[in-house]
Amino acid sequence: MVGAKGWSVVRVFFGTADRASGLILVLFGIAVLWESRAFPLGTLGRPGPAFLPVVLAGVLVGLALLVLVFGRRSPRLRSLEWSEAGHVAAILSGCGFAALALERLGYRLTMIVVLAFLLGVVERSRPAVMVSIAVGFALVSYWVFRRLGVLLPEGPFGF
Amino acid sequence: MQPFSDLAFGLSVALQPENVVYSILGCIIGTIVGVLPGIGPIAAVSLLLPGTFGLDATKGVILLGGVYYGAMYGGSTTSILMRIPGEAASVVTCLDGYAMAQKGRAGPALMIAAVGSFVAGTIAVVGLMFLTPALARLALRFGPPEYAALLILGFVVIGYMSGGSMLKSLLMAALGLTLGTIGIDMSGHQRFTYGIAELGDGIGVVPVAVGLFGLSEILATAGRKAPPKVFAARLRDLPPSKEEWRASVGPIARGTVLGFLIGAVPGPGHIISSFVSYALERRLSSHPERFGQGAIEGVAGPESANNAAAESAFAPMLALGIPSNAIMAIMMAAMMIHGVAPGPMLVREHPEVFWGFIASMYVGNLVLLILNLPLVGLFANLLRIPYRVLYPLVVAFCVLGVYAVNGSPFEVWIMLVMGLAGYALRKLGYEPAPLVIGLVLAPIFEMSLRQSLILSGGSYTIFLQRPLAASLLGLVGALLILALASLIRRLRTAGPGPVA
């Protein structure tokens, strides 16, 4: 069992930007190596589908370890500016909603909702500004892309 | 002479009325993209890609090319009028361009930037016209080992030339290559797809590029305060004085040559060339203390260099099928979507695309000069749109552009994940461009490497037995030794900054 002191040492050790990112990339490389077991590695004379992923995962782990080892002097994670985190969450939520709703609500309705959320709720724009931009963008972009031959989904109400 | 008759053929393609319209449209969109902070040329070209699906390859490439070099032109406007670079290559223009604006000389700064860009862009296209077919003829002698070695050299040069850590650049390239192995491989196996049908063709370059360069930029800047004051620029204030013209001739000429040479090398040549040009002009000046205080040479040289570099960067992509930076990777992907494979056979198999595109650059450069100067006030007014209104539109456009490529909501999820990853990479000091290049080049790299090993019966010595491949790998070794020496030197004299 790792005690509270042990966790604190780990947190301090991996508390710099390079060490934290190096650790994540080492783990990612190991995961690629692990998952590559699912397909044939082949031989040097006839490399299989796992050949390049294994080589790249090895390179990835090696380079990430170097970043981790030399990462002591990089900025501490706490010192980085994260003040825009609220906006980040809101924007990503908007994009996630769009991915879920595009083929259910249709393109125009989805875009109106996403823009109304970002302009009205997040940025607190005046309702008239919010509605005109959201509806205007959704309708104009739909029309332009249709003219360009790109079909965008329609919702259950044909809108 | 052959290149000139080919160019005449290209001009007959580029000057078709529809192609001229697409060139003008691309230049206008590119200039707007370059002017507006929040969306760079990489994301803009990616987002416009679905809009070209209904066009033939020549028109599509002409439109996207116009966006790219239009953004290079437009980036200088925000640097000079607001001290905000519209894109990375215009960072150095902020120094003297904005200082000139503060002294009431915004007009001459804008005009010299536009004329320098026009001259450099036009001369660079002449160079491109001769260099690309010659490179393509050389590349016809390449077999799989030479291609594999060339790609490895490309990645190392990109790492070496990047402004940040070489180690981190290589790490990003390896990550991009690894992501590029997702999907069906050359022997028909499904790799890392986990039953998701959309991953069968691999991760698309558009959602990755839009996420890493478009959405992540918005995530990093959305909460910021109002932009600073915008200096006004009127048409009648544009002409520089005789003295300013005279002072700009040398920097424009030197910037053009420097930019062309640096742009053809893998890496962010358009950014590096502007810094190198600025440093050169300062060194050559008899009054270096004027730099940073509004020296017109500090605008003329870098602006010419970044435009020449932006165009010579097309040479390795068109001739070898190897993109030298992230935007070339997107352009290459765009051409492949249109069924045109960049590389040594491009000139022979699709002369109308190749020469039509080269000729359209002449047209585009002229369009940009004509557009940029009279309309500078209009473009500057775009900067008055509040960012809190602008960024939701950019987000909506990101969703639209990514969805429209394949009509797949799954790609919007990929963009979302990549946007978050790009935001984190930015915070942690990683440059995402090598990741996109790795993603695009992964299939070519895998095929070259596996074919080389099959050819040699599993012996790595094939890379050393063939003179061209061995020379390329020799260069890789030399660059790695140089980088290692630099790392050891920094470790010995390490200050408080990061070492990796």
XYZ file of C-alpha atoms in Angstrom:
659
model
C 0.000 0.000 0.000
C 1.224 3.482 -0.815
C 0.738 5.836 2.109
C -0.194 9.516 2.024
C 3.494 10.452 2.059
C 4.148 8.143 -0.899
C 1.354 9.753 -2.936
C 2.674 13.171 -2.067
C 6.156 12.195 -3.384
C 4.586 10.830 -6.597
C 2.531 14.023 -6.989
C 5.562 16.224 -6.548
C 7.688 14.076 -8.911
C 5.108 14.097 -11.697
C 3.986 17.651 -10.970
C 5.942 19.259 -13.849
C 4.553 19.661 -17.366
C 7.186 17.445 -19.009
C 7.088 14.679 -16.426
C 3.274 14.483 -16.435
C 3.087 14.481 -20.249
C 6.028 12.061 -20.479
C 4.234 9.648 -18.129
C 0.987 9.823 -20.140
C 2.844 9.149 -23.390
C 4.822 6.249 -21.860
C 1.524 4.690 -20.741
C 0.032 5.311 -24.196
C 3.025 3.590 -25.829
C 2.683 0.604 -23.497
C -1.036 0.396 -24.291
C -0.224 0.333 -28.035
C 2.309 -2.463 -27.443
C -0.282 -4.414 -25.437
C -3.032 -3.985 -28.020
C -0.678 -4.933 -30.871
C -0.683 -8.523 -29.550
C -4.018 -8.936 -31.327
C -2.475 -9.144 -34.826
C 0.518 -10.955 -36.338
C 3.950 -9.409 -35.896
C 5.402 -11.355 -38.845
C 9.122 -11.673 -39.440
C 11.742 -9.158 -40.558
C 11.591 -10.653 -44.051
C 7.797 -10.500 -44.121
C 6.616 -7.915 -41.565
C 3.027 -8.321 -40.341
C 0.387 -5.721 -39.421
C 1.733 -5.416 -35.868
C 5.274 -4.663 -37.056
C 5.074 -0.869 -37.445
C 2.818 -0.249 -34.402
C 5.297 -2.197 -32.230
C 8.293 -0.295 -33.627
C 6.509 3.053 -33.197
C 5.315 2.203 -29.696
C 8.931 1.382 -28.780
C 10.106 4.736 -30.194
C 7.232 6.512 -28.414
C 8.072 4.951 -25.051
C 11.794 5.681 -25.505
C 11.286 9.349 -26.416
C 8.629 9.863 -23.737
C 10.998 8.397 -21.136
C 13.643 10.929 -22.199
C 11.122 13.780 -21.805
C 10.181 12.387 -18.402
C 13.807 11.993 -17.243
C 14.859 15.492 -18.359
C 11.567 17.077 -17.295
C 12.572 18.193 -13.822
C 13.126 21.811 -14.863
C 9.937 22.279 -16.893
C 7.150 24.493 -15.461
C 5.053 22.994 -12.667
C 1.495 22.094 -13.665
C 0.120 24.322 -10.940
C 1.923 27.338 -12.367
C 0.187 26.977 -15.757
C -2.757 29.268 -16.489
C -6.061 27.335 -16.486
C -8.426 30.304 -16.085
C -10.318 29.527 -19.314
C -11.363 26.070 -18.052
C -15.032 27.157 -17.797
C -15.094 28.236 -21.448
C -13.314 25.024 -22.436
C -15.990 22.899 -20.744
C -18.809 24.932 -22.323
C -17.356 24.796 -25.857
C -16.641 21.070 -25.645
C -20.173 20.478 -24.330
C -21.526 22.383 -27.323
C -19.458 20.252 -29.731
C -20.497 17.042 -27.936
C -24.151 18.064 -28.177
C -23.706 18.768 -31.887
C -22.184 15.299 -32.456
C -25.162 13.690 -30.692
C -27.879 15.848 -32.193
C -26.821 16.442 -35.823
C -28.553 13.366 -37.211
C -31.436 13.449 -34.718
C -32.475 17.111 -34.742
C -31.064 17.967 -38.159
C -28.279 20.404 -39.026
C -30.160 23.696 -38.774
C -31.849 23.066 -35.441
C -28.634 21.681 -33.916
C -26.624 24.711 -34.982
C -29.262 27.098 -33.682
C -29.158 25.369 -30.272
C -25.328 25.263 -30.136
C -24.948 28.919 -31.125
C -27.749 30.052 -28.839
C -26.009 28.241 -25.975
C -22.568 29.717 -26.680
C -23.782 33.238 -27.476
C -26.677 33.480 -25.049
C -25.712 31.354 -22.051
C -21.917 31.448 -22.106
C -21.314 34.943 -23.504
C -24.587 36.536 -22.344
C -25.178 38.341 -25.657
C -28.435 40.276 -26.105
C -31.319 37.984 -27.199
C -31.787 39.813 -30.506
C -28.077 39.428 -31.360
C -28.089 35.791 -30.247
C -31.181 34.840 -32.268
C -30.156 36.683 -35.427
C -26.629 35.210 -35.454
C -27.722 31.667 -34.555
C -30.594 31.499 -37.044
C -28.699 33.430 -39.721
C -25.626 31.187 -39.541
C -27.666 27.974 -39.526
C -29.770 28.951 -42.549
C -27.046 30.601 -44.640
C -24.451 27.845 -44.066
C -27.072 25.175 -44.863
C -27.945 26.935 -48.107
C -24.274 27.484 -49.112
C -23.270 23.874 -48.448
C -26.295 22.541 -50.331
C -25.297 24.728 -53.282
C -21.811 23.202 -53.053
C -23.324 19.720 -53.265
C -22.810 18.782 -49.598
C -25.924 17.226 -48.074
C -26.520 18.140 -44.443
C -29.030 16.199 -42.330
C -32.617 17.343 -41.932
C -34.502 16.894 -38.700
C -37.759 15.076 -38.015
C -39.771 18.197 -38.903
C -38.057 18.575 -42.264
C -36.015 21.463 -40.867
C 11.983 26.158 -73.177
C 9.863 23.379 -71.744
C 8.879 25.051 -68.416
C 7.574 28.117 -70.240
C 5.456 26.131 -72.689
C 4.165 24.148 -69.702
C 3.433 27.419 -67.920
C 1.542 28.675 -70.967
C -0.550 25.499 -70.764
C -1.016 26.129 -67.013
C -2.117 29.707 -67.680
C -4.669 28.457 -70.206
C -6.102 26.373 -67.337
C -5.770 28.982 -64.573
C -7.266 31.784 -66.663
C -10.474 29.917 -67.423
C -13.153 32.213 -65.950
C -14.365 29.663 -63.381
C -10.817 28.995 -62.173
C -10.149 32.726 -61.833
C -13.322 33.032 -59.746
C -12.178 30.202 -57.439
C -8.744 31.780 -57.138
C -10.296 35.142 -56.173
C -12.682 33.427 -53.749
C -9.802 31.506 -52.124
C -7.736 34.681 -51.793
C -10.623 36.590 -50.176
C -11.383 33.776 -47.707
C -7.659 33.373 -46.983
C -7.200 37.093 -46.353
C -10.162 37.104 -43.954
C -8.730 34.036 -42.191
C -5.318 35.685 -41.997
C -6.820 38.892 -40.632
C -9.057 37.301 -38.021
C -7.361 35.892 -34.972
C -8.734 32.539 -33.788
C -8.621 30.503 -36.974
C -5.400 29.857 -38.836
C -4.732 28.705 -42.379
C -4.457 25.017 -41.405
C -7.916 24.885 -39.871
C -9.342 27.069 -42.649
C -8.056 24.829 -45.442
C -9.319 21.744 -43.559
C -12.743 23.287 -43.044
C -13.115 24.361 -46.653
C -12.151 20.927 -47.927
C -15.737 19.564 -48.009
C -16.754 22.666 -49.923
C -14.491 21.499 -52.777
C -16.049 18.036 -53.110
C -18.405 19.219 -55.814
C -15.490 20.690 -57.812
C -12.921 18.953 -59.980
C -9.388 18.514 -58.587
C -7.933 21.560 -60.372
C -10.588 23.966 -59.078
C -10.420 22.435 -55.581
C -6.648 22.828 -55.344
C -6.765 26.368 -56.787
C -9.373 27.371 -54.171
C -7.493 25.824 -51.230
C -4.141 27.188 -52.451
C -5.694 30.657 -52.611
C -6.848 30.312 -48.999
C -3.347 29.343 -47.928
C -1.366 32.155 -49.505
C -4.211 34.589 -48.892
C -3.819 33.870 -45.177
C -0.085 34.537 -45.466
C -0.882 37.980 -46.925
C -3.702 38.746 -44.500
C -1.699 37.831 -41.400
C 0.378 40.980 -41.739
C -2.660 43.279 -41.402
C -3.400 42.348 -37.787
C 0.298 42.399 -36.938
C 0.645 45.968 -38.182
C -2.694 47.414 -37.033
C -3.218 45.563 -33.743
C 0.065 43.890 -32.776
C -1.772 40.559 -32.993
C -0.332 38.169 -35.565
C -3.153 36.676 -37.670
C -0.934 33.621 -38.110
C 2.458 32.504 -36.748
C 4.576 33.679 -39.689
C 3.530 37.281 -39.025
C 4.760 37.371 -35.419
C 7.945 39.186 -36.334
C 6.026 41.791 -38.381
C 4.414 42.952 -35.126
C 7.713 44.409 -33.931
C 8.297 47.110 -36.510
C 4.910 47.068 -38.250
C 3.014 48.051 -35.107
C 5.708 50.560 -34.152
C 5.220 52.184 -37.569
C 1.435 52.253 -36.996
C 1.976 54.008 -33.669
C 3.966 56.661 -35.528
C 1.136 57.157 -38.042
C 2.865 55.093 -40.773
C 0.475 52.114 -40.812
C -0.324 52.729 -44.498
C 3.257 52.472 -45.809
C 3.860 49.413 -43.586
C 0.803 47.693 -45.083
C 1.750 48.667 -48.623
C 5.357 47.512 -48.317
C 4.134 44.238 -46.757
C 1.727 43.721 -49.676
C 4.219 44.669 -52.401
C 7.001 42.605 -50.770
C 4.652 39.637 -50.521
C 3.643 40.050 -54.170
C 7.217 40.288 -55.458
C 8.421 37.397 -53.303
C 5.406 35.243 -54.101
C 5.755 35.811 -57.853
C 9.500 35.106 -57.925
C 9.004 32.023 -55.720
C 6.506 30.630 -58.215
C 9.140 30.953 -60.969
C 11.545 28.996 -58.758
C 8.850 26.439 -58.001
C 8.218 26.035 -61.724
C 11.805 24.922 -62.323
C 12.480 23.119 -59.017
C 9.416 20.877 -58.833
C 9.751 19.011 -62.148
C 13.500 18.560 -61.490
C 12.783 17.119 -58.030
C 10.108 14.867 -59.502
C 12.576 13.501 -62.088
C 15.041 12.748 -59.269
C 12.305 11.083 -57.206
C 11.514 8.675 -60.066
C 14.784 6.956 -59.158
C 13.558 6.391 -55.598
C 12.628 2.897 -54.460
C 11.008 1.938 -51.121
C 14.293 2.190 -49.119
C 14.968 5.712 -50.419
C 11.413 6.788 -49.616
C 11.621 5.333 -46.103
C 14.977 7.076 -45.526
C 13.657 10.353 -46.957
C 10.633 10.263 -44.662
C 12.833 9.584 -41.612
C 15.052 12.509 -42.671
C 11.945 14.678 -43.078
C 10.805 13.961 -39.528
C 14.247 14.638 -38.066
C 14.599 17.909 -40.028
C 11.150 19.025 -38.857
C 12.238 18.305 -35.277
C 15.569 20.056 -35.787
C 14.039 23.126 -37.421
C 11.173 23.507 -34.951
C 11.512 26.415 -32.578
C 10.908 24.230 -29.512
C 12.312 20.939 -28.299
C 13.480 18.459 -30.963
C 12.676 15.605 -28.593
C 9.073 16.740 -28.266
C 8.719 17.272 -32.027
C 9.944 13.726 -32.706
C 7.604 12.454 -29.999
C 4.663 14.167 -31.717
C 5.703 12.744 -35.100
C 5.873 9.240 -33.567
C 2.448 9.784 -32.007
C 1.038 10.901 -35.372
C 2.551 7.880 -37.130
C 1.095 5.598 -34.435
C -2.375 7.118 -34.867
C -1.871 6.684 -38.605
C -1.640 2.905 -38.158
C -5.304 2.778 -37.099
C -7.504 1.144 -39.739
C -7.068 -1.556 -42.373
C -3.385 -2.199 -43.123
C -1.808 -3.149 -46.474
C -2.413 -6.860 -45.776
C -6.106 -6.320 -44.996
C -6.010 -6.588 -41.176
C -8.205 -4.292 -39.065
C -5.934 -2.547 -36.546
C -7.132 -0.739 -33.394
C -10.635 -0.321 -34.813
C -12.519 -2.062 -31.959
C -15.459 -2.793 -34.210
C -16.015 0.882 -35.072
C -16.760 0.945 -38.800
C -15.696 4.601 -39.150
C -12.161 3.703 -38.075
C -11.764 1.192 -40.912
C -10.270 3.868 -43.178
C -8.191 5.272 -40.341
C -8.476 8.577 -38.501
C -9.245 11.358 -40.974
C -6.768 14.197 -41.248
C -9.503 16.868 -41.299
C -10.987 16.235 -37.808
C -7.468 15.918 -36.397
C -6.228 19.146 -38.013
C -9.377 21.118 -37.164
C -9.259 19.832 -33.579
C -5.558 20.481 -33.067
C -5.349 23.843 -34.831
C -8.875 25.281 -34.942
C -10.789 24.130 -31.889
C -7.773 24.126 -29.557
C -7.016 27.754 -30.504
C -10.584 28.671 -29.565
C -10.352 26.722 -26.299
C -7.155 28.551 -25.382
C -8.404 32.039 -26.235
C -12.181 32.065 -25.717
C -12.116 33.569 -22.247
C -9.792 36.429 -23.056
C -10.566 40.120 -22.723
C -11.355 42.542 -25.544
C -8.646 43.020 -28.188
C -6.468 46.143 -28.104
C -6.958 49.283 -30.160
C -7.049 48.941 -33.957
C -5.157 51.609 -35.905
C -7.066 53.003 -38.871
C -5.678 52.532 -42.377
C -7.000 54.601 -45.299
C -6.252 54.196 -48.979
C -4.758 57.676 -49.342
C -2.289 56.993 -46.501
C -0.863 53.875 -48.122
C 1.975 55.069 -50.411
C 5.394 54.928 -48.758
C 7.886 57.762 -49.189
C 10.772 57.520 -51.679
C 13.118 56.865 -48.773
C 10.935 54.001 -47.547
C 10.784 52.445 -51.031
C 14.563 52.655 -51.334
C 15.097 51.095 -47.911
C 12.762 48.210 -48.763
C 14.245 47.010 -52.071
C 17.211 45.121 -50.563
C 15.215 43.450 -47.749
C 12.530 42.314 -50.244
C 15.164 40.777 -52.546
C 17.056 39.077 -49.708
C 13.830 37.931 -48.024
C 12.662 36.370 -51.295
C 15.833 34.296 -51.754
C 16.016 33.309 -48.074
C 12.342 32.417 -47.910
C 12.463 30.310 -51.058
C 15.439 28.293 -49.821
C 14.155 27.794 -46.262
C 10.588 27.049 -47.390
C 11.660 24.092 -49.513
C 13.203 22.373 -46.462
C 10.847 20.301 -44.260
C 9.659 22.223 -41.237
C 7.789 25.440 -40.522
C 9.810 27.301 -43.174
C 7.420 30.226 -43.502
C 7.787 30.978 -39.787
C 11.535 30.372 -39.551
C 12.299 32.369 -42.697
C 10.591 35.485 -41.326
C 12.734 35.366 -38.165
C 15.943 34.664 -40.133
C 15.168 37.527 -42.512
C 14.539 39.918 -39.615
C 17.818 38.911 -37.954
C 19.690 39.316 -41.266
C 18.265 42.772 -41.957
C 19.101 43.917 -38.470
C 22.654 42.628 -38.822
C 23.118 44.302 -42.216
C 21.648 47.618 -41.085
C 23.958 50.501 -40.248
C 21.374 51.547 -37.605
C 20.290 48.292 -35.925
C 18.909 50.304 -32.995
C 15.992 51.392 -35.257
C 14.690 47.810 -35.371
C 11.741 47.420 -33.041
C 11.131 51.194 -33.243
C 9.478 51.194 -36.682
C 12.164 50.249 -39.249
C 10.494 49.497 -42.582
C 13.199 46.913 -43.371
C 11.809 44.894 -40.436
C 8.492 44.647 -42.289
C 9.735 44.292 -45.885
C 12.211 41.440 -45.311
C 10.131 39.085 -43.110
C 6.903 39.578 -45.083
C 8.702 38.791 -48.353
C 10.448 35.801 -46.782
C 7.324 34.191 -45.342
C 5.446 34.483 -48.645
C 8.315 33.062 -50.697
C 8.602 30.202 -48.182
C 4.858 29.567 -48.239
C 5.082 28.902 -51.977
C 8.370 26.996 -52.168
C 6.954 24.630 -49.495
C 4.804 23.200 -52.304
C 7.907 21.776 -54.061
C 8.543 18.695 -51.848
C 4.806 18.015 -51.559
C 4.077 18.210 -55.281
C 7.280 16.528 -56.485
C 7.959 13.913 -53.804
C 4.569 13.483 -52.166
C 6.168 14.515 -48.876
C 4.547 17.447 -47.073
C 7.065 19.743 -45.414
C 4.621 21.149 -42.848
C 1.126 20.614 -41.478
C -0.634 22.733 -44.070
C 1.090 20.873 -46.903
C -0.113 17.645 -45.252
C -3.690 18.943 -45.459
C -3.205 20.071 -49.065
C -1.824 16.635 -49.891
C -4.800 14.946 -48.228
C -7.124 17.263 -50.188
C -5.493 16.289 -53.491
C -5.744 12.601 -52.607
C -9.449 12.975 -51.784
C -9.860 14.386 -55.301
C -8.103 11.322 -56.722
C -4.811 13.086 -57.474
C -1.734 11.600 -55.796
C 1.065 14.159 -55.290
C 4.515 12.765 -56.112
C 6.872 12.166 -59.001
C 4.083 11.042 -61.361
C 1.896 14.099 -60.731
C 3.403 16.241 -63.507
C 3.076 13.395 -66.012
C -0.336 12.029 -64.999
C -2.172 15.244 -64.083
C -0.430 18.091 -65.933
C -3.609 20.178 -65.885
C -3.708 20.044 -62.074
C 0.013 20.658 -61.610
C 0.542 23.435 -64.164
C -2.922 24.875 -63.605
C -2.140 25.203 -59.906
C 1.328 26.714 -60.483
C -0.131 29.240 -62.919
C -2.982 30.023 -60.525
C -0.375 31.180 -58.012
C 0.613 33.990 -60.402
C -3.040 34.898 -60.734
C -3.529 34.639 -56.962
C -0.553 36.880 -56.193
C -1.917 39.554 -58.496
C -5.425 39.197 -57.050
C -4.048 39.588 -53.531
C -2.138 42.733 -54.439
C -5.198 44.255 -56.100
C -7.508 43.172 -53.268
C -5.387 43.855 -50.248
C -4.458 47.445 -50.818
C -7.784 49.080 -51.731
C -9.738 46.890 -49.322
C -7.362 47.153 -46.381
C -9.799 49.367 -44.465
C -12.580 46.846 -44.976
C -10.438 43.934 -43.800
C -9.266 45.969 -40.805
C -12.905 46.564 -39.869
C -13.347 42.810 -39.456
C -11.113 43.159 -36.423
C -13.868 45.157 -34.744
C -16.115 42.070 -34.493
C -16.098 41.212 -30.771
C -14.265 37.956 -30.125
C -17.115 36.685 -27.947
C -19.299 36.777 -31.076
C -16.629 35.501 -33.429
C -15.517 32.372 -31.584
C -18.973 30.691 -31.374
C -19.189 31.076 -35.164
C -15.761 29.496 -35.583
C -16.839 26.591 -33.331
C -20.005 26.120 -35.399
C -17.962 26.230 -38.598
C -15.555 23.611 -37.167
C -18.487 21.255 -36.475
C -19.974 21.907 -39.913
C -16.689 21.471 -41.798
C -15.719 18.267 -40.027
C -19.188 16.697 -40.329
C -19.469 17.577 -44.006
C -16.325 15.655 -45.023
C -17.894 12.211 -44.582
C -21.314 13.013 -43.109
C -20.188 11.326 -39.905
C -20.912 12.544 -36.347
C -18.093 10.231 -35.231
C -15.616 12.609 -36.858
C -17.044 15.453 -34.751
C -16.163 13.363 -31.682
C -12.627 12.886 -33.043
C -12.372 16.668 -33.518
C -13.571 17.205 -29.950
C -10.954 14.806 -28.522
C -8.239 16.327 -30.700
C -9.300 19.831 -29.671
C -8.874 18.903 -26.029
C -5.568 17.155 -26.822
C -4.351 20.216 -28.765
C -5.298 22.484 -25.866
C -3.359 20.270 -23.443
C -0.373 19.988 -25.820
C -0.270 23.778 -26.116
C -0.248 24.146 -22.327
C 2.439 21.488 -21.948
C 4.744 22.983 -24.580
C 4.274 20.547 -27.495
C 4.000 21.576 -31.157
C 1.135 19.624 -32.808
C 2.229 20.088 -36.468
C 4.504 16.980 -36.580
C 1.561 14.915 -35.307
C -0.547 15.846 -38.356
C 2.367 15.225 -40.732
C 2.962 11.812 -39.103
C -0.706 10.932 -39.439
C -0.736 11.757 -43.165
C 2.573 10.039 -43.909
C 1.989 6.858 -41.852
C 0.588 4.746 -44.745
C 3.411 5.766 -47.127
C 6.018 5.205 -44.423
C 4.641 1.785 -43.512
C 4.485 0.669 -47.125
C 8.050 1.862 -47.847
C 9.458 0.245 -44.708
C 7.686 -3.087 -45.151
C 8.462 -3.271 -48.877
C 12.128 -2.488 -48.185
C 12.342 -5.326 -45.675
C 10.546 -7.738 -48.028
C 12.935 -6.742 -50.859
C 15.978 -7.400 -48.683
C 14.633 -10.598 -47.120
C 14.583 -8.974 -43.706
C 17.966 -7.251 -43.734
C 18.216 -3.665 -42.522
C 21.467 -3.324 -44.472
C 19.398 -2.513 -47.575
C 19.267 1.058 -46.255
C 23.063 1.208 -46.193
C 23.755 -0.656 -49.433
C 21.871 1.819 -51.629
C 23.881 5.052 -51.941
C 20.952 7.475 -51.924
C 19.244 5.858 -48.917
C 22.582 5.637 -47.088
C 23.299 9.343 -47.747
C 19.869 10.353 -46.457
C 20.327 8.257 -43.311
C 23.829 9.729 -42.945
C 22.191 13.160 -42.808
C 19.755 11.836 -40.188
C 22.710 10.638 -38.100
C 24.508 13.971 -38.454
C 21.434 15.946 -37.353
C 20.854 13.653 -34.373
C 24.498 14.031 -33.306
C 24.209 17.826 -33.589
C 21.024 17.786 -31.520
C 22.597 15.501 -28.911
C 25.645 17.759 -28.670
C 23.379 20.742 -28.155
C 21.434 18.871 -25.437
C 24.651 17.910 -23.613
C 25.870 21.525 -23.822
C 22.584 22.739 -22.356
C 22.704 20.125 -19.589
C 26.202 21.272 -18.603
C 25.220 24.920 -18.459
C 21.580 24.306 -17.495
C 19.788 27.341 -16.166
C 16.328 27.323 -14.655
C 14.515 26.537 -17.925
C 13.351 23.175 -19.290
C 15.985 20.974 -20.920
C 13.908 18.428 -22.903
